[in-house]
Coordinates of C-alpha atoms in Angstrom, one line a residue:
M28 CA 0.2 0.1 0.1
A29 CA 1.5 3.7 -1.2
R30 CA 2.0 6.0 2.1
A31 CA 1.7 9.6 0.8
L32 CA 3.9 12.3 2.8
I33 CA 2.0 15.9 2.4
S34 CA 4.5 18.8 4.1
V35 CA 4.2 22.3 4.1
S36 CA 7.2 24.3 3.7
Q37 CA 8.5 27.5 4.5
D38 CA 8.2 29.2 0.6
G39 CA 4.6 28.7 1.4
F40 CA 3.9 25.6 -0.8
T41 CA 2.3 22.2 -0.1
Y42 CA 4.8 19.2 -1.5
L43 CA 3.5 15.7 -1.9
T44 CA 5.5 12.5 -2.2
L45 CA 3.9 9.8 -3.2
N46 CA 5.5 6.8 -4.7
G47 CA 9.1 8.1 -4.5
A48 CA 7.9 11.0 -6.4
T49 CA 7.4 15.1 -5.5
S50 CA 4.9 17.4 -6.7
R51 CA 4.6 20.6 -5.3
Y52 CA 0.8 22.5 -4.7
S53 CA -0.2 25.8 -4.2
D54 CA -2.0 24.4 -0.9
T55 CA -3.4 21.3 1.0
G56 CA -6.0 21.1 -0.7
Q57 CA -5.2 20.5 -4.0
A58 CA -2.8 17.6 -2.8
M59 CA -5.5 15.6 -0.9
T60 CA -7.8 16.5 -3.9
Y61 CA -5.0 14.7 -6.2
L62 CA -4.8 12.1 -3.9
G63 CA -8.5 11.2 -3.6
D64 CA -8.5 11.1 -7.4
Y65 CA -5.3 8.4 -7.4
A66 CA -7.1 6.5 -4.7
R67 CA -10.1 6.7 -6.7
E68 CA -8.3 5.5 -10.2
T69 CA -6.1 2.9 -8.7
A70 CA -9.0 1.6 -6.5
T71 CA -6.6 1.4 -3.6
R72 CA -6.1 2.7 0.2
V73 CA -3.9 5.3 0.4
P74 CA -2.7 6.2 3.6
V75 CA -1.4 9.9 4.2
T76 CA 1.1 11.6 6.7
I77 CA 0.4 15.4 7.3
D78 CA 2.9 16.9 8.9
D79 CA 2.9 20.7 9.4
G80 CA 6.5 21.3 11.0
K81 CA 4.9 21.5 14.7
Q82 CA 2.5 17.6 14.6
E83 CA 1.5 15.3 12.6
V84 CA -1.7 13.9 11.4
D85 CA -2.4 10.3 9.8
V86 CA -5.7 9.9 8.1
V87 CA -6.5 7.1 5.3
L88 CA -8.4 7.5 1.6
D89 CA -10.3 5.0 0.9
E90 CA -10.9 3.4 -2.7
T91 CA -13.7 5.9 -3.0
G92 CA -11.3 8.6 -2.3
K93 CA -13.2 9.8 1.0
I94 CA -11.2 9.9 4.2
A95 CA -11.8 7.3 6.6
P96 CA -10.8 6.7 10.3
A97 CA -6.6 6.6 10.5
A98 CA -6.7 3.9 12.7
S99 CA -7.0 1.9 9.4
A100 CA -3.4 2.9 8.2
S101 CA -0.8 1.1 7.3
P102 CA 2.3 1.7 9.7
T103 CA 4.4 1.7 6.5
P104 CA 6.3 4.3 7.8
P105 CA 6.1 7.6 5.2
P106 CA 8.1 8.3 2.5
T107 CA 11.7 10.2 2.4
Q108 CA 11.8 13.4 0.6
E109 CA 14.9 14.5 -1.6
P110 CA 16.1 18.3 -0.3
S111 CA 16.1 19.3 -4.2
S112 CA 12.6 18.7 -4.6
S113 CA 11.1 18.5 -1.0
P114 CA 11.5 21.4 1.7
A115 CA 14.2 21.3 4.1
S116 CA 12.0 22.8 7.2
P117 CA 7.9 22.2 6.4
E118 CA 5.5 25.3 7.9
A119 CA 1.9 25.4 6.9
P120 CA 0.4 25.7 3.5
A121 CA -0.7 29.1 1.6
A122 CA -3.6 28.3 0.0
A123 CA -3.5 31.4 -2.4
S124 CA -0.8 34.1 -2.6
T125 CA -2.5 37.5 -2.9
P126 CA -4.2 39.2 -0.4
A127 CA -6.7 41.0 -2.8
A128 CA -8.1 37.4 -3.4
A129 CA -8.7 36.2 -0.1
D130 CA -12.4 36.5 -0.1
G131 CA -12.7 32.2 1.1
T132 CA -14.2 29.4 -0.4
M133 CA -16.1 27.1 1.3
S134 CA -13.5 24.2 1.4
T135 CA -11.6 22.1 3.6
D136 CA -8.8 24.3 3.4
E137 CA -10.8 27.2 6.0
I138 CA -8.3 29.9 5.9
T139 CA -6.0 31.5 3.5
T140 CA -4.2 34.2 2.4
T141 CA -6.5 35.4 -0.7
S142 CA -9.2 33.7 -1.3
A143 CA -8.7 30.0 -1.3
T144 CA -8.6 28.4 0.4
D145 CA -9.5 31.5 3.6
G146 CA -12.5 29.2 2.9
D147 CA -16.1 29.5 4.2
L148 CA -17.3 27.4 6.7
G149 CA -20.2 25.8 4.8
D150 CA -18.3 23.3 2.5
A151 CA -16.5 22.2 5.6
Q152 CA -20.0 21.0 6.7
T153 CA -20.5 19.4 3.0
E154 CA -18.0 17.4 3.5
L155 CA -19.1 16.3 7.1
Q156 CA -22.3 15.2 6.2
R157 CA -21.3 13.5 3.3
Q158 CA -18.6 11.2 5.1
G159 CA -20.9 10.7 7.8
K160 CA -24.0 9.8 6.2
T161 CA -24.6 7.4 3.5
D162 CA -25.5 8.1 0.3
A163 CA -29.4 8.5 -0.5
E164 CA -30.7 5.5 -2.0
A165 CA -31.4 5.5 -5.5
G166 CA -33.4 3.3 -8.3
N167 CA -34.8 3.2 -11.7
G168 CA -36.2 6.4 -12.7
D169 CA -36.5 9.3 -15.5
E170 CA -33.0 10.4 -17.3
Y171 CA -31.9 13.5 -15.7
P172 CA -32.0 16.1 -18.0
L173 CA -29.6 16.8 -20.3
G174 CA -30.3 20.8 -21.2
T175 CA -32.0 23.7 -18.9
P176 CA -33.1 27.5 -20.0
F177 CA -29.9 28.2 -18.1
S178 CA -27.1 25.5 -19.3
G179 CA -25.3 25.5 -22.4
P180 CA -25.9 22.4 -24.6
A181 CA -25.0 19.0 -23.1
T182 CA -24.0 16.5 -25.8
P183 CA -24.7 13.2 -24.9
N184 CA -22.3 11.8 -27.1
A185 CA -19.8 14.1 -26.5
P186 CA -15.9 13.4 -27.1
T187 CA -13.7 12.3 -24.3
V188 CA -11.2 14.6 -22.9
K189 CA -7.8 13.6 -21.4
R190 CA -7.2 14.0 -17.9
T191 CA -4.2 13.9 -16.4
R192 CA -3.2 14.3 -12.4
V193 CA -2.1 18.3 -11.9
R194 CA 1.6 18.9 -10.9
K195 CA 2.5 22.5 -9.8
R196 CA 5.3 24.1 -11.5
A197 CA 8.6 22.8 -10.5
P198 CA 10.5 24.8 -7.9
Q199 CA 12.5 27.6 -9.5
H200 CA 15.7 28.9 -8.1
R201 CA 16.6 32.5 -7.0
N202 CA 20.3 31.2 -6.5
S203 CA 22.1 28.8 -9.0
S204 CA 24.5 28.4 -7.0
Q205 CA 21.8 26.9 -3.8
N206 CA 19.6 23.2 -4.9
R207 CA 17.0 24.3 -3.3
P208 CA 13.3 25.5 -4.3
Q209 CA 12.9 29.3 -4.8
R210 CA 10.2 30.7 -2.6
L211 CA 8.0 32.3 -4.1
K212 CA 6.8 35.4 -1.8
K213 CA 3.8 34.5 -0.3
I214 CA 2.4 34.4 3.8
T215 CA 3.0 31.4 4.8
V216 CA -0.2 30.1 7.0
P217 CA 1.1 28.0 10.1
G218 CA -1.4 25.1 11.3
L219 CA -3.5 25.2 8.2
V220 CA -3.1 21.7 6.8
L221 CA -3.9 20.5 10.5
I222 CA -7.4 23.0 10.3
G223 CA -8.5 22.0 7.4
I224 CA -8.0 18.3 8.3
V225 CA -10.4 18.7 11.6
I226 CA -12.5 20.8 9.9
L227 CA -13.4 17.8 7.3
M228 CA -13.8 15.5 10.3
I229 CA -15.9 17.5 13.0
G230 CA -17.5 21.0 11.1
A231 CA -16.9 24.5 12.0
F232 CA -20.5 25.5 13.1
V233 CA -24.1 23.4 13.9
I234 CA -24.1 21.1 11.2
P235 CA -27.3 21.5 8.9
N236 CA -29.6 18.6 8.1
I237 CA -29.3 16.3 5.6
V238 CA -31.6 16.7 2.1
P239 CA -33.6 13.2 3.2
A240 CA -33.7 10.2 1.3
G241 CA -37.4 9.8 0.2
T242 CA -37.3 8.4 -3.3
Q243 CA -36.4 5.8 -5.8
D244 CA -35.6 8.4 -8.6
S245 CA -32.1 7.4 -10.0
P246 CA -30.3 10.4 -11.2
Q247 CA -28.3 9.8 -14.2
T248 CA -24.7 8.2 -13.9
I249 CA -22.2 9.4 -16.7
E250 CA -18.7 8.2 -17.6
S251 CA -16.6 10.8 -15.9
E252 CA -14.1 10.8 -18.7
Q253 CA -17.1 12.3 -20.9
Q254 CA -17.0 16.5 -21.5
I255 CA -20.3 18.1 -20.5
N256 CA -19.5 21.4 -22.1
P257 CA -18.2 22.1 -25.2
A258 CA -14.5 23.3 -25.1
S259 CA -13.9 27.2 -24.9
E260 CA -12.1 28.7 -27.5
L261 CA -8.6 28.8 -25.9
S262 CA -5.0 29.1 -27.6
V263 CA -2.1 28.4 -25.9
D264 CA 1.1 30.7 -27.1
K265 CA 4.3 31.8 -25.8
T266 CA 5.1 35.4 -25.3
E267 CA 8.1 37.5 -25.1
D268 CA 6.4 39.9 -22.7
V269 CA 6.9 40.0 -18.9
V270 CA 3.6 39.9 -18.4
P271 CA 1.1 39.4 -21.5
G272 CA -0.3 42.7 -22.2
F273 CA 2.0 45.0 -20.0
D274 CA 4.8 47.1 -21.1
N275 CA 8.5 45.1 -20.0
S276 CA 10.0 48.1 -18.3
P277 CA 9.3 48.4 -14.5
T278 CA 8.0 51.8 -13.5
W279 CA 9.3 50.7 -9.9
E280 CA 11.1 48.3 -8.6
T281 CA 12.7 47.5 -4.6
K282 CA 14.9 44.8 -3.5
I283 CA 13.7 42.8 -0.8
P284 CA 15.5 39.8 1.8
K285 CA 16.2 37.0 -0.2
D286 CA 14.3 34.9 2.1
A287 CA 11.4 37.0 2.8
S288 CA 7.6 36.6 2.4
V289 CA 5.9 38.9 -0.1
T290 CA 2.0 39.2 -1.0
A291 CA 0.9 41.8 -3.1
S292 CA -2.8 43.6 -3.2
D293 CA -4.2 47.1 -4.2
R294 CA -3.8 48.1 -0.8
G295 CA 0.0 47.2 -1.0
V296 CA 2.8 45.2 -0.9
L297 CA 3.3 43.1 2.8
V298 CA 7.0 42.0 2.6
V299 CA 7.5 40.1 6.1
D300 CA 11.8 38.9 6.6
G301 CA 11.9 37.9 10.7
G302 CA 10.4 39.9 12.2
K303 CA 10.3 42.8 10.7
L304 CA 7.3 43.5 8.4
V305 CA 7.0 46.2 6.1
V306 CA 4.1 47.2 3.7
L307 CA 5.0 49.0 0.4
D308 CA 2.4 51.2 -1.7
S309 CA 1.8 49.4 -4.8
A310 CA 2.2 52.5 -7.1
T311 CA 5.2 53.8 -6.3
G312 CA 7.0 50.9 -4.3
K313 CA 7.5 53.2 -1.5
T314 CA 7.8 52.1 1.9
R315 CA 4.0 52.9 3.0
Y316 CA 5.0 51.5 7.0
S317 CA 7.5 49.6 8.9
G318 CA 7.3 47.7 12.0
K319 CA 8.0 44.1 13.9
T320 CA 5.8 41.1 14.4
S321 CA 6.5 38.6 17.0
E322 CA 5.8 35.9 14.5
A323 CA 5.1 35.8 10.9
P324 CA 1.8 36.6 9.8
T325 CA -0.5 33.7 9.2
F326 CA -3.3 35.5 7.6
A327 CA -3.4 38.7 4.9
V328 CA -6.3 40.5 3.2
D329 CA -7.8 43.5 1.8
T330 CA -10.8 43.6 3.5
I331 CA -13.8 46.7 4.0
I332 CA -13.7 48.1 8.3
D333 CA -16.6 50.1 8.7
G334 CA -16.9 51.4 5.1
K335 CA -13.3 52.0 4.5
P336 CA -10.5 49.3 2.3
A337 CA -8.4 48.2 4.7
L338 CA -5.0 46.1 4.2
L339 CA -5.5 43.6 7.7
W340 CA -3.1 40.6 8.7
Q341 CA -3.0 38.2 11.5
A342 CA -0.2 36.8 13.5
G343 CA -0.9 34.6 16.1
N344 CA -4.2 35.9 18.5
T345 CA -3.3 39.6 16.7
A346 CA -4.5 41.1 13.9
E347 CA -3.7 44.6 12.6
A348 CA -5.0 46.6 9.8
L349 CA -3.7 49.2 8.0
I350 CA -6.6 51.0 6.7
D351 CA -6.5 53.5 3.4
G352 CA -5.0 57.4 4.5
E353 CA -3.4 55.9 7.7
D354 CA 0.1 55.9 8.6
K355 CA -0.1 53.1 11.3
P356 CA -1.8 49.7 11.7
K357 CA -4.8 49.2 14.0
T358 CA -4.4 46.4 16.7
Y359 CA -7.0 43.7 17.6
Q360 CA -6.8 41.3 20.2
L361 CA -8.4 37.9 18.7
P362 CA -10.7 35.6 20.8
E363 CA -8.9 32.7 21.7
N364 CA -8.6 30.2 19.1
A365 CA -10.1 32.2 16.8
R366 CA -10.7 31.5 13.0
I367 CA -11.1 34.1 10.2
T368 CA -12.7 33.5 7.1
S369 CA -12.6 36.2 4.3
A370 CA -15.5 34.6 2.2
G371 CA -17.0 38.4 2.1
K372 CA -16.3 41.9 1.6
S373 CA -16.0 41.9 4.9
V374 CA -13.9 39.0 8.0
L375 CA -15.9 36.9 9.8
I376 CA -13.8 35.7 13.1
K377 CA -15.2 32.7 14.6
S378 CA -14.5 31.6 18.1
G379 CA -16.6 28.6 19.5
N380 CA -20.0 29.6 18.4
R381 CA -19.3 33.3 18.9
L382 CA -19.3 35.5 15.8
S383 CA -17.4 39.1 15.4
T384 CA -15.8 41.1 12.8
F385 CA -13.2 44.0 12.5
G386 CA -14.6 47.6 13.0
V387 CA -12.6 50.9 13.1
D388 CA -12.9 50.6 17.3
G389 CA -12.4 47.0 17.8
L390 CA -14.0 44.2 17.5
V391 CA -18.2 44.1 16.5
N392 CA -20.0 41.2 17.4
V393 CA -22.0 40.0 15.0
P394 CA -25.5 38.3 16.2
T395 CA -25.2 34.4 15.9
P396 CA -28.3 32.8 13.2
E397 CA -30.7 30.6 14.5
S398 CA -29.8 26.8 15.2
G399 CA -29.2 24.9 11.8
S400 CA -27.5 27.4 10.0
T401 CA -24.6 27.7 8.8
P402 CA -22.7 31.7 8.7
M403 CA -20.6 32.0 5.2
A404 CA -19.8 35.5 4.9
I405 CA -20.2 39.4 6.1
E406 CA -20.4 42.2 3.6
D407 CA -22.4 45.0 3.4
N408 CA -23.3 45.0 7.1
E409 CA -25.3 41.9 6.0
L410 CA -24.3 38.4 7.6
F411 CA -25.4 35.5 5.1
S412 CA -26.5 31.9 6.2
S413 CA -28.3 29.4 5.2
D414 CA -29.5 25.7 6.6
W415 CA -28.9 23.3 4.2
N416 CA -32.3 23.3 2.3
G417 CA -32.2 27.3 2.5
P418 CA -33.0 29.5 1.7
V419 CA -30.0 32.2 2.7
K420 CA -30.6 34.2 5.4
A421 CA -29.4 38.1 5.0
K422 CA -29.1 39.7 8.4
N423 CA -28.3 43.5 8.8
I424 CA -25.4 43.3 11.7
E425 CA -26.5 46.3 13.2
S426 CA -30.0 47.1 12.8
G427 CA -30.9 43.5 13.2
D428 CA -33.4 43.9 10.4
E429 CA -33.6 40.0 7.8
R430 CA -34.2 39.4 4.6
S431 CA -34.7 36.0 2.6
V432 CA -33.2 35.4 -0.4
K433 CA -34.7 32.3 -2.0
L434 CA -32.6 30.6 -5.0
E435 CA -33.6 30.0 -8.4
A436 CA -33.8 25.9 -9.4
P437 CA -32.2 25.6 -12.4
A438 CA -34.8 23.1 -12.9
D439 CA -38.1 21.2 -11.6
G440 CA -37.1 17.8 -9.8
L441 CA -33.5 19.2 -8.8
Q442 CA -32.0 20.2 -5.2
I443 CA -29.1 21.8 -3.4
I444 CA -26.4 18.7 -3.0
K445 CA -23.8 21.4 -1.8
W446 CA -23.1 24.6 -0.4
V447 CA -19.8 25.1 -2.8
S448 CA -19.7 29.2 -1.5
A449 CA -21.3 32.3 -0.8
G450 CA -20.3 36.0 -0.6
H451 CA -19.1 38.7 -3.2
G452 CA -22.9 39.0 -4.1
K453 CA -22.6 35.2 -5.5
A454 CA -23.7 32.3 -3.9
V455 CA -22.2 29.0 -6.1
T456 CA -24.2 25.3 -5.2
L457 CA -24.4 22.2 -7.0
W458 CA -27.8 21.1 -7.7
G459 CA -28.9 17.5 -8.8
E460 CA -31.4 14.6 -8.7
Q461 CA -32.4 12.7 -5.4
G462 CA -29.8 10.4 -5.0
A463 CA -26.9 12.3 -6.5
S464 CA -23.9 13.3 -3.8
T465 CA -20.6 15.6 -4.2
N466 CA -18.7 12.1 -5.5
S467 CA -21.7 10.0 -7.1
G468 CA -20.2 10.4 -10.6
H469 CA -24.1 12.2 -11.6
R470 CA -24.5 14.7 -13.9
I471 CA -25.4 17.8 -12.0
Q472 CA -25.5 21.8 -12.2
L473 CA -23.6 23.9 -11.3
V474 CA -25.1 26.9 -10.3
V475 CA -24.3 30.8 -9.7
H476 CA -26.8 32.9 -7.9
S477 CA -27.4 36.4 -7.2
L478 CA -27.1 36.9 -3.6
E479 CA -29.3 40.2 -4.2
D480 CA -32.6 38.4 -5.4
G481 CA -31.8 34.8 -5.7
S482 CA -31.9 34.9 -9.4
I483 CA -29.6 32.4 -11.5
L484 CA -26.5 34.0 -13.5
S485 CA -25.2 31.0 -14.9
T486 CA -25.4 27.2 -14.9
V487 CA -23.2 24.8 -15.8
T488 CA -24.1 20.8 -16.9
T489 CA -21.0 19.5 -15.2
T490 CA -20.5 16.0 -13.3
T491 CA -19.6 15.4 -9.7
D492 CA -16.6 14.1 -11.4
I493 CA -15.4 17.2 -12.1
V494 CA -16.3 19.6 -9.3
G495 CA -18.2 17.8 -6.7
E496 CA -14.9 17.8 -4.7
M497 CA -13.2 20.8 -5.8
S498 CA -13.5 24.4 -3.8
W499 CA -14.8 27.8 -5.4
V500 CA -11.3 30.2 -5.6
R501 CA -12.2 34.1 -5.8
G502 CA -8.8 35.6 -6.9
Q503 CA -7.0 39.2 -5.9
G504 CA -9.0 42.0 -7.0
G505 CA -12.1 40.4 -7.1
K506 CA -12.6 40.0 -11.1
R507 CA -11.9 36.4 -11.1
A508 CA -13.3 33.0 -9.3
Y509 CA -12.7 29.1 -10.6
I510 CA -13.5 25.9 -9.7
G511 CA -12.2 22.9 -11.4
P512 CA -11.6 23.8 -14.7
Y513 CA -14.2 26.5 -15.2
L514 CA -13.1 30.0 -14.9
F515 CA -15.9 32.8 -14.1
D516 CA -16.2 36.3 -13.9
L517 CA -17.1 37.1 -10.8
E518 CA -18.4 40.3 -11.0
S519 CA -20.9 38.9 -13.7
G520 CA -21.0 35.5 -12.1
L521 CA -21.0 34.3 -16.2
L522 CA -19.1 31.0 -17.2
L523 CA -15.8 32.5 -19.4
M524 CA -13.9 29.5 -20.2
D525 CA -13.8 25.9 -20.0
T526 CA -10.3 24.8 -19.6
S527 CA -10.2 21.0 -19.9
S528 CA -9.8 20.5 -23.2
K529 CA -6.6 21.9 -23.1
D530 CA -5.2 20.4 -20.4
I531 CA -4.4 23.7 -18.4
H532 CA -5.1 23.6 -14.4
L533 CA -5.8 26.8 -12.8
S534 CA -4.2 28.5 -9.8
E535 CA -5.4 31.1 -7.7
P536 CA -6.2 34.4 -10.2
R537 CA -4.8 37.6 -10.1
G538 CA -7.0 40.4 -11.1
T539 CA -8.0 39.5 -14.6
I540 CA -4.7 37.3 -15.2
V541 CA -4.9 33.4 -14.0
P542 CA -1.5 31.4 -13.1
C543 CA -1.7 28.1 -14.7
T544 CA 0.2 25.1 -16.0
V545 CA -0.4 23.5 -19.2
D546 CA 0.4 19.7 -20.2
N547 CA 0.8 19.5 -16.6
E548 CA 4.6 21.0 -16.2
D549 CA 4.7 24.2 -17.8
S550 CA 3.9 27.2 -16.0
C551 CA 2.0 29.8 -17.8
L552 CA -0.5 32.7 -17.4
L553 CA -4.2 32.7 -18.8
A554 CA -5.0 36.1 -20.4
G555 CA -8.5 36.4 -22.4
K556 CA -8.3 33.2 -24.5
H557 CA -4.8 32.7 -25.0
A558 CA -2.7 31.0 -22.0
Y559 CA 0.8 32.0 -22.2
R560 CA 3.6 29.9 -21.2
T561 CA 6.0 31.5 -19.0
D562 CA 7.8 31.5 -15.7
T563 CA 6.7 35.1 -14.5
N564 CA 5.5 34.7 -10.8
L565 CA 2.9 37.5 -10.9
L566 CA 1.8 38.4 -7.2
A567 CA -0.9 40.7 -8.3
L568 CA -3.1 43.4 -10.8
T569 CA -3.8 46.8 -8.9
D570 CA -5.1 50.0 -10.3
D571 CA -8.1 48.5 -11.6
G572 CA -5.9 46.4 -13.9
G573 CA -3.4 49.0 -14.8
R574 CA -0.8 47.9 -12.7
A575 CA 1.3 44.6 -13.0
I576 CA 3.3 43.6 -9.8
V577 CA 5.7 41.0 -9.9
D578 CA 8.2 39.0 -7.8
G579 CA 11.6 38.7 -9.6
A580 CA 13.9 35.8 -9.3
D581 CA 17.0 38.3 -8.3
S582 CA 15.2 39.2 -4.4
T583 CA 13.2 42.2 -6.5
I584 CA 9.6 42.9 -6.9
R585 CA 8.8 45.3 -10.0
A586 CA 5.9 46.8 -11.1
Y587 CA 4.8 47.0 -14.9
E588 CA 2.4 49.3 -16.7
K589 CA -0.6 47.9 -18.8
S590 CA 0.2 48.7 -22.8
S591 CA -1.5 51.2 -24.3
D592 CA -2.2 49.3 -27.6
T593 CA -3.3 46.2 -25.6
S594 CA -6.4 44.8 -26.0
E595 CA -8.8 44.3 -23.4
K596 CA -7.4 40.4 -22.2

């Protein structure tokens, strides 16, 4: 029985060692997703040791890719990592690299430095239900509808799509004389691995009721190799530009310490080197704030505090927020064992059953929703929560006024089988017939709703094998989001791209440009309908997409302006 080792390094990446090979991922969730696919494809149980550098957690993925009790794991010791391909001193993962993106998703990686991973709490409960309960009974029934007024063509006999396992870009080297992975500048998140596993097993809030299995109707089962949505028009190109569509001469550049971690957003560039913390102005590169930190930040995000934009970061039980126009950050003492999610435009803090958010004068208590509901996000002074069946409740945290948002069903006879995400004006859910579950291999509908009135913004006909276990990853700047191979315009909620036919795997978006890998190994940047092969480490797009901030291999942060002759990417 193959044993897998997941470890997290100081460069903010997750390293997976399996069968003597080591691959790098941007977060633990992606590594676990790969192992789940591996377990299902090989029909084998996979013991997994997750090491965050301080303690280890042992779990087992069964033949279906589900987490089984660790006691059943084989005592085989974890594989040894090669120094050249695995971290020397693992730390915790960062599921995303730019704080502005940190919107949070309903994923098992609850907290991220951007949007990914910083996850919504509803998905953790969904996963708990999925593991703790059996799938609904199913019998023979009518075929599942192949199309709806909201979904594109769903061809029953669509061509097969090549499926390959994701392998993130190989570590780069800033110094060719040193045989170690390049530290792609990120805010690391110590303890995220263990937090994700614990939340996966025990949930974060009150567990909503599972949809009852009271019918013998059977959803249509289709092969996972079938392509559900027609391939988007997408080309893979080469580029001589540092960033596609941007000038190659930087408008400013700043040297940083070689081992510093860095993340960028509209609010600033956060550089942490040991106990020193510096915030650079993203427009000029000049120091906006310089201070000290007793420990490395574990969370950083662009957020809104009492209507004012701010860059917020957490270190231990303390959080600091540098509000626009201020010279010094405001300091907050967090509740004990606090968990933070940035699924909405404002940050939601959870400690036990107590909810709160950040205010200019300190933490602001947030009313806890009624029992059975899962709090998901805060934005525009409203807390969004829902029980399993909906509707979504939006409660004003100041006045107490509450409104109900009923989500429009994509078709008759369909029900919610998973809450994927909520926040930034959108709710993302999976819908299927009675008997469908997140890993049952059925044809389902991925639906993006408006949180304003519950109307459907877009629907994608897909399968549980493609998106059932995936997370909704919001990007820096609030422009793009993706789940599996599907890239969405986060502002409109419309589907932009299906990358599955080109073997392109997406990562956390930076504004309208999305880092990716192509052909399972080459790094690329997806801009518009083109995936450009490049090793550029793009940190953020700021100034409404007019400026690209890049972390160079020579320990230099550079800013590039958008080309005047470029078309919209």
